mmCIF file of N, CA and C in Angstrom:
data_model
loop_
_atom_site.group_PDB
_atom_site.id
_atom_site.type_symbol
_atom_site.label_atom_id
_atom_site.label_comp_id
_atom_site.label_asym_id
_atom_site.label_seq_id
_atom_site.Cartn_x
_atom_site.Cartn_y
_atom_site.Cartn_z
ATOM 1 N N MET A 1110 148.524 -17.672 120.317
ATOM 2 C CA MET A 1110 149.159 -19.182 121.133
ATOM 3 C C MET A 1110 149.539 -20.320 120.015
ATOM 4 N N SER A 1111 150.332 -21.027 120.095
ATOM 5 C CA SER A 1111 150.638 -21.986 119.179
ATOM 6 C C SER A 1111 149.707 -23.218 119.448
ATOM 7 N N LYS A 1112 149.131 -23.622 118.787
ATOM 8 C CA LYS A 1112 148.201 -25.118 118.707
ATOM 9 C C LYS A 1112 148.960 -26.449 118.036
ATOM 10 N N ILE A 1113 148.967 -26.953 118.930
ATOM 11 C CA ILE A 1113 150.085 -28.421 118.846
ATOM 12 C C ILE A 1113 149.183 -29.759 118.845
ATOM 13 N N LEU A 1114 149.123 -30.679 117.839
ATOM 14 C CA LEU A 1114 148.388 -31.533 118.059
ATOM 15 C C LEU A 1114 149.212 -33.171 118.263
ATOM 16 N N ILE A 1115 148.788 -33.696 119.435
ATOM 17 C CA ILE A 1115 149.576 -34.783 119.903
ATOM 18 C C ILE A 1115 148.988 -36.086 119.202
ATOM 19 N N ILE A 1116 149.499 -36.903 118.488
ATOM 20 C CA ILE A 1116 148.757 -38.152 117.947
ATOM 21 C C ILE A 1116 149.885 -39.237 118.688
ATOM 22 N N ASP A 1117 149.483 -39.864 119.639
ATOM 23 C CA ASP A 1117 149.555 -41.067 120.540
ATOM 24 C C ASP A 1117 148.727 -41.978 121.258
ATOM 25 N N ASP A 1118 148.688 -43.391 120.794
ATOM 26 C CA ASP A 1118 147.915 -44.256 121.249
ATOM 27 C C ASP A 1118 148.022 -44.563 122.855
ATOM 28 N N ASP A 1119 149.115 -43.694 123.692
ATOM 29 C CA ASP A 1119 149.419 -44.051 124.733
ATOM 30 C C ASP A 1119 148.941 -43.095 125.917
ATOM 31 N N PHE A 1120 147.959 -42.932 126.727
ATOM 32 C CA PHE A 1120 147.275 -42.087 127.347
ATOM 33 C C PHE A 1120 148.509 -41.488 128.312
ATOM 34 N N SER A 1121 149.314 -42.281 129.180
ATOM 35 C CA SER A 1121 150.258 -41.533 129.813
ATOM 36 C C SER A 1121 150.630 -40.387 129.452
ATOM 37 N N VAL A 1122 151.428 -40.426 127.655
ATOM 38 C CA VAL A 1122 152.188 -39.929 127.088
ATOM 39 C C VAL A 1122 151.634 -38.448 126.822
ATOM 40 N N THR A 1123 150.284 -38.828 125.914
ATOM 41 C CA THR A 1123 149.407 -37.651 125.928
ATOM 42 C C THR A 1123 149.056 -36.982 126.851
ATOM 43 N N ALA A 1124 148.803 -37.210 128.177
ATOM 44 C CA ALA A 1124 148.127 -36.524 129.487
ATOM 45 C C ALA A 1124 149.510 -35.631 129.722
ATOM 46 N N SER A 1125 150.700 -36.271 129.499
ATOM 47 C CA SER A 1125 151.927 -35.869 130.238
ATOM 48 C C SER A 1125 152.408 -34.588 129.410
ATOM 49 N N LEU A 1126 152.146 -34.931 127.848
ATOM 50 C CA LEU A 1126 152.358 -33.903 126.990
ATOM 51 C C LEU A 1126 151.796 -32.779 127.086
ATOM 52 N N GLU A 1127 150.456 -33.156 127.277
ATOM 53 C CA GLU A 1127 149.343 -31.817 126.990
ATOM 54 C C GLU A 1127 149.879 -31.268 128.520
ATOM 55 N N LEU A 1128 150.078 -31.557 129.363
ATOM 56 C CA LEU A 1128 150.074 -30.995 130.913
ATOM 57 C C LEU A 1128 151.346 -29.812 130.593
ATOM 58 N N LEU A 1129 152.420 -30.730 130.152
ATOM 59 C CA LEU A 1129 153.953 -29.904 130.185
ATOM 60 C C LEU A 1129 153.786 -28.662 128.977
ATOM 61 N N LEU A 1130 153.230 -28.991 127.915
ATOM 62 C CA LEU A 1130 152.918 -27.837 126.851
ATOM 63 C C LEU A 1130 152.063 -26.732 127.613
ATOM 64 N N LYS A 1131 151.056 -27.381 128.034
ATOM 65 C CA LYS A 1131 150.019 -26.361 128.481
ATOM 66 C C LYS A 1131 150.818 -25.174 129.569
ATOM 67 N N GLN A 1132 151.573 -25.864 130.798
ATOM 68 C CA GLN A 1132 152.662 -25.098 131.529
ATOM 69 C C GLN A 1132 153.434 -24.107 130.602
ATOM 70 N N ALA A 1133 154.018 -24.660 129.468
ATOM 71 C CA ALA A 1133 154.788 -23.649 128.514
ATOM 72 C C ALA A 1133 154.153 -22.577 128.011
ATOM 73 N N GLY A 1134 152.493 -22.568 127.665
ATOM 74 C CA GLY A 1134 152.233 -21.760 127.193
ATOM 75 C C GLY A 1134 151.351 -22.199 126.186
ATOM 76 N N TYR A 1135 151.130 -23.338 125.713
ATOM 77 C CA TYR A 1135 150.969 -23.806 124.320
ATOM 78 C C TYR A 1135 149.494 -24.306 124.481
ATOM 79 N N GLN A 1136 148.654 -24.471 123.718
ATOM 80 C CA GLN A 1136 147.441 -24.992 123.549
ATOM 81 C C GLN A 1136 147.381 -26.337 123.172
ATOM 82 N N ALA A 1137 147.380 -27.470 123.509
ATOM 83 C CA ALA A 1137 147.440 -29.025 122.959
ATOM 84 C C ALA A 1137 146.561 -29.478 123.027
ATOM 85 N N GLN A 1138 145.828 -30.259 122.105
ATOM 86 C CA GLN A 1138 145.050 -31.739 122.004
ATOM 87 C C GLN A 1138 145.579 -32.641 121.659
ATOM 88 N N SER A 1139 145.078 -33.996 122.137
ATOM 89 C CA SER A 1139 145.509 -35.371 121.381
ATOM 90 C C SER A 1139 144.271 -36.218 120.918
ATOM 91 N N VAL A 1140 145.278 -37.018 119.689
ATOM 92 C CA VAL A 1140 144.048 -37.928 119.756
ATOM 93 C C VAL A 1140 144.782 -39.455 119.523
ATOM 94 N N ALA A 1141 144.249 -40.587 119.320
ATOM 95 C CA ALA A 1141 144.895 -41.736 119.818
ATOM 96 C C ALA A 1141 145.490 -42.682 118.391
ATOM 97 N N THR A 1142 144.737 -42.538 117.316
ATOM 98 C CA THR A 1142 145.063 -43.046 116.083
ATOM 99 C C THR A 1142 144.991 -42.338 115.113
ATOM 100 N N PRO A 1143 145.740 -42.857 113.905
ATOM 101 C CA PRO A 1143 146.063 -42.112 112.656
ATOM 102 C C PRO A 1143 144.741 -41.375 111.691
ATOM 103 N N ASP A 1144 143.403 -42.478 112.112
ATOM 104 C CA ASP A 1144 142.314 -41.782 111.981
ATOM 105 C C ASP A 1144 141.757 -40.591 112.353
ATOM 106 N N GLU A 1145 141.572 -40.788 113.565
ATOM 107 C CA GLU A 1145 141.371 -39.400 114.694
ATOM 108 C C GLU A 1145 142.371 -38.469 114.109
ATOM 109 N N ALA A 1146 143.250 -38.459 114.055
ATOM 110 C CA ALA A 1146 144.398 -37.478 113.617
ATOM 111 C C ALA A 1146 144.115 -36.448 112.228
ATOM 112 N N LEU A 1147 143.783 -37.547 111.160
ATOM 113 C CA LEU A 1147 143.281 -36.953 110.044
ATOM 114 C C LEU A 1147 142.074 -36.327 110.072
ATOM 115 N N HIS A 1148 140.981 -36.937 110.855
ATOM 116 C CA HIS A 1148 139.932 -36.003 110.901
ATOM 117 C C HIS A 1148 139.977 -34.865 111.865
ATOM 118 N N LYS A 1149 140.784 -34.938 112.754
ATOM 119 C CA LYS A 1149 140.989 -33.652 113.472
ATOM 120 C C LYS A 1149 141.585 -32.456 113.188
ATOM 121 N N LEU A 1150 142.642 -32.824 111.988
ATOM 122 C CA LEU A 1150 143.367 -32.053 111.085
ATOM 123 C C LEU A 1150 142.343 -31.331 110.036
ATOM 124 N N ASP A 1151 141.317 -32.206 109.725
ATOM 125 C CA ASP A 1151 140.330 -31.480 108.839
ATOM 126 C C ASP A 1151 139.420 -30.553 109.321
ATOM 127 N N GLN A 1152 139.452 -30.422 110.925
ATOM 128 C CA GLN A 1152 138.646 -29.691 111.746
ATOM 129 C C GLN A 1152 139.037 -28.380 111.812
ATOM 130 N N VAL A 1153 140.461 -28.682 112.568
ATOM 131 C CA VAL A 1153 141.265 -27.656 113.477
ATOM 132 C C VAL A 1153 142.580 -27.198 112.479
ATOM 133 N N SER A 1154 142.655 -26.001 112.669
ATOM 134 C CA SER A 1154 144.254 -25.571 112.082
ATOM 135 C C SER A 1154 145.122 -25.896 113.379
ATOM 136 N N PHE A 1155 146.387 -26.410 113.400
ATOM 137 C CA PHE A 1155 147.572 -26.477 113.916
ATOM 138 C C PHE A 1155 148.817 -26.204 113.700
ATOM 139 N N ASP A 1156 149.595 -25.846 114.402
ATOM 140 C CA ASP A 1156 150.945 -24.991 114.297
ATOM 141 C C ASP A 1156 152.138 -26.218 114.184
ATOM 142 N N LEU A 1157 151.674 -27.293 114.929
ATOM 143 C CA LEU A 1157 152.705 -28.143 115.133
ATOM 144 C C LEU A 1157 152.145 -29.874 115.261
ATOM 145 N N ILE A 1158 152.633 -30.835 114.651
ATOM 146 C CA ILE A 1158 152.154 -32.246 115.306
ATOM 147 C C ILE A 1158 153.381 -32.834 115.784
ATOM 148 N N LEU A 1159 153.159 -33.480 117.061
ATOM 149 C CA LEU A 1159 154.064 -34.380 118.027
ATOM 150 C C LEU A 1159 153.412 -35.479 117.439
ATOM 151 N N GLN A 1160 154.100 -36.465 116.611
ATOM 152 C CA GLN A 1160 153.494 -37.916 116.439
ATOM 153 C C GLN A 1160 154.122 -39.209 116.435
ATOM 154 N N ASP A 1161 153.372 -39.845 117.391
ATOM 155 C CA ASP A 1161 154.090 -41.334 117.686
ATOM 156 C C ASP A 1161 154.170 -42.101 116.458
ATOM 157 N N MET A 1162 155.271 -42.927 116.610
ATOM 158 C CA MET A 1162 155.726 -43.773 115.434
ATOM 159 C C MET A 1162 154.886 -45.042 115.148
ATOM 160 N N ASN A 1163 154.599 -45.434 115.989
ATOM 161 C CA ASN A 1163 153.640 -46.713 116.457
ATOM 162 C C ASN A 1163 152.264 -46.804 117.308
ATOM 163 N N PHE A 1164 151.345 -47.604 116.483
ATOM 164 C CA PHE A 1164 149.966 -47.246 116.798
ATOM 165 C C PHE A 1164 149.444 -48.890 117.379
ATOM 166 N N SER A 1165 150.201 -49.684 117.490
ATOM 167 C CA SER A 1165 149.856 -51.187 117.557
ATOM 168 C C SER A 1165 150.854 -51.541 118.263
ATOM 169 N N ARG A 1166 150.873 -53.068 118.141
ATOM 170 C CA ARG A 1166 152.209 -53.797 119.029
ATOM 171 C C ARG A 1166 153.288 -53.840 118.045
ATOM 172 N N LYS A 1167 153.022 -53.395 116.698
ATOM 173 C CA LYS A 1167 154.226 -53.628 115.546
ATOM 174 C C LYS A 1167 155.429 -52.084 116.220
ATOM 175 N N THR A 1168 156.404 -52.739 116.050
ATOM 176 C CA THR A 1168 157.613 -51.586 116.597
ATOM 177 C C THR A 1168 158.244 -51.208 115.101
ATOM 178 N N THR A 1169 157.645 -51.382 114.170
ATOM 179 C CA THR A 1169 158.420 -51.000 112.901
ATOM 180 C C THR A 1169 158.560 -49.620 112.512
ATOM 181 N N GLY A 1170 157.531 -48.523 113.101
ATOM 182 C CA GLY A 1170 157.365 -47.352 112.646
ATOM 183 C C GLY A 1170 156.677 -47.209 111.406
ATOM 184 N N GLU A 1171 156.489 -48.086 110.866
ATOM 185 C CA GLU A 1171 155.580 -48.243 109.427
ATOM 186 C C GLU A 1171 154.361 -47.068 109.462
ATOM 187 N N GLU A 1172 153.759 -47.574 110.482
ATOM 188 C CA GLU A 1172 152.131 -46.858 110.788
ATOM 189 C C GLU A 1172 152.389 -45.280 111.061
ATOM 190 N N GLY A 1173 153.798 -45.111 111.605
ATOM 191 C CA GLY A 1173 153.775 -43.809 111.897
ATOM 192 C C GLY A 1173 154.562 -42.895 110.571
ATOM 193 N N ILE A 1174 155.220 -43.845 109.483
ATOM 194 C CA ILE A 1174 155.903 -43.416 108.300
ATOM 195 C C ILE A 1174 154.418 -43.273 107.291
ATOM 196 N N ALA A 1175 153.654 -44.098 107.680
ATOM 197 C CA ALA A 1175 152.241 -44.198 106.287
ATOM 198 C C ALA A 1175 151.573 -42.655 106.970
ATOM 199 N N LEU A 1176 151.297 -42.617 108.274
ATOM 200 C CA LEU A 1176 150.630 -41.497 108.434
ATOM 201 C C LEU A 1176 151.181 -40.087 108.133
ATOM 202 N N LEU A 1177 152.592 -39.899 108.403
ATOM 203 C CA LEU A 1177 153.314 -38.819 108.064
ATOM 204 C C LEU A 1177 153.214 -38.621 106.845
ATOM 205 N N LYS A 1178 153.394 -39.667 105.602
ATOM 206 C CA LYS A 1178 153.111 -39.288 104.357
ATOM 207 C C LYS A 1178 151.786 -38.899 103.986
ATOM 208 N N ASP A 1179 150.567 -39.003 104.830
ATOM 209 C CA ASP A 1179 149.025 -38.954 104.841
ATOM 210 C C ASP A 1179 149.058 -37.220 104.992
ATOM 211 N N ILE A 1180 149.832 -36.989 106.227
ATOM 212 C CA ILE A 1180 149.338 -35.484 106.682
ATOM 213 C C ILE A 1180 150.661 -34.961 105.634
ATOM 214 N N LYS A 1181 151.244 -35.513 105.119
ATOM 215 C CA LYS A 1181 152.323 -34.429 104.331
ATOM 216 C C LYS A 1181 151.527 -34.058 102.846
ATOM 217 N N ALA A 1182 151.065 -35.203 102.388
ATOM 218 C CA ALA A 1182 150.210 -35.009 101.193
ATOM 219 C C ALA A 1182 148.962 -34.147 101.293
ATOM 220 N N ARG A 1183 148.594 -33.780 102.200
ATOM 221 C CA ARG A 1183 147.490 -32.908 102.548
ATOM 222 C C ARG A 1183 147.932 -31.906 103.142
ATOM 223 N N TRP A 1184 148.816 -31.616 103.900
ATOM 224 C CA TRP A 1184 149.322 -30.145 104.326
ATOM 225 C C TRP A 1184 150.654 -30.203 104.574
ATOM 226 N N PRO A 1185 151.271 -29.819 103.277
ATOM 227 C CA PRO A 1185 152.477 -30.259 102.823
ATOM 228 C C PRO A 1185 153.630 -29.091 103.962
ATOM 229 N N GLN A 1186 153.073 -28.009 104.298
ATOM 230 C CA GLN A 1186 153.835 -27.240 105.231
ATOM 231 C C GLN A 1186 153.729 -27.537 106.417
ATOM 232 N N MET A 1187 153.059 -28.310 106.865
ATOM 233 C CA MET A 1187 152.845 -28.559 108.642
ATOM 234 C C MET A 1187 154.352 -29.282 109.271
ATOM 235 N N PRO A 1188 154.930 -28.676 109.966
ATOM 236 C CA PRO A 1188 155.742 -29.422 110.835
ATOM 237 C C PRO A 1188 155.547 -30.378 111.601
ATOM 238 N N VAL A 1189 156.002 -31.664 111.322
ATOM 239 C CA VAL A 1189 155.827 -32.834 112.280
ATOM 240 C C VAL A 1189 156.759 -33.182 113.049
ATOM 241 N N ILE A 1190 157.024 -33.516 114.185
ATOM 242 C CA ILE A 1190 158.004 -34.355 115.069
ATOM 243 C C ILE A 1190 158.046 -35.664 115.464
ATOM 244 N N LEU A 1191 158.487 -36.417 114.808
ATOM 245 C CA LEU A 1191 158.118 -37.848 115.229
ATOM 246 C C LEU A 1191 158.845 -38.758 116.589
ATOM 247 N N ILE A 1192 158.058 -39.344 117.154
ATOM 248 C CA ILE A 1192 158.490 -39.438 118.638
ATOM 249 C C ILE A 1192 158.312 -41.164 118.512
ATOM 250 N N THR A 1193 159.179 -41.695 119.494
ATOM 251 C CA THR A 1193 158.944 -42.913 119.853
ATOM 252 C C THR A 1193 159.350 -43.293 121.185
ATOM 253 N N ALA A 1194 158.986 -44.435 122.038
ATOM 254 C CA ALA A 1194 159.438 -45.024 123.197
ATOM 255 C C ALA A 1194 160.689 -45.963 122.637
ATOM 256 N N TRP A 1195 160.577 -46.224 121.449
ATOM 257 C CA TRP A 1195 161.637 -47.763 121.404
ATOM 258 C C TRP A 1195 162.737 -47.184 120.781
ATOM 259 N N GLY A 1196 164.055 -48.114 121.517
ATOM 260 C CA GLY A 1196 165.110 -47.712 121.119
ATOM 261 C C GLY A 1196 165.686 -48.059 119.596
ATOM 262 N N SER A 1197 164.920 -49.030 118.973
ATOM 263 C CA SER A 1197 165.548 -49.357 117.871
ATOM 264 C C SER A 1197 164.697 -49.604 116.899
#
């Protein structure tokens, strides 16, 4: 069974995604911050990451890009899908 890590600071998003993924037969865990994500990735092996682009009121995506760079530097083969609720 594939393990998916959801990184998003919006509880309604993580709860919904966890439920949908569970119903589709996947194991999903979620964290709310980039620091929590890196800590979790050090502890648990995942097959995929679903990652938000923004973790504060800033909507530039800079936080998400910084986290993506950190993840790829440490786990270069890890597939990451970036998500956001912002249209611009």
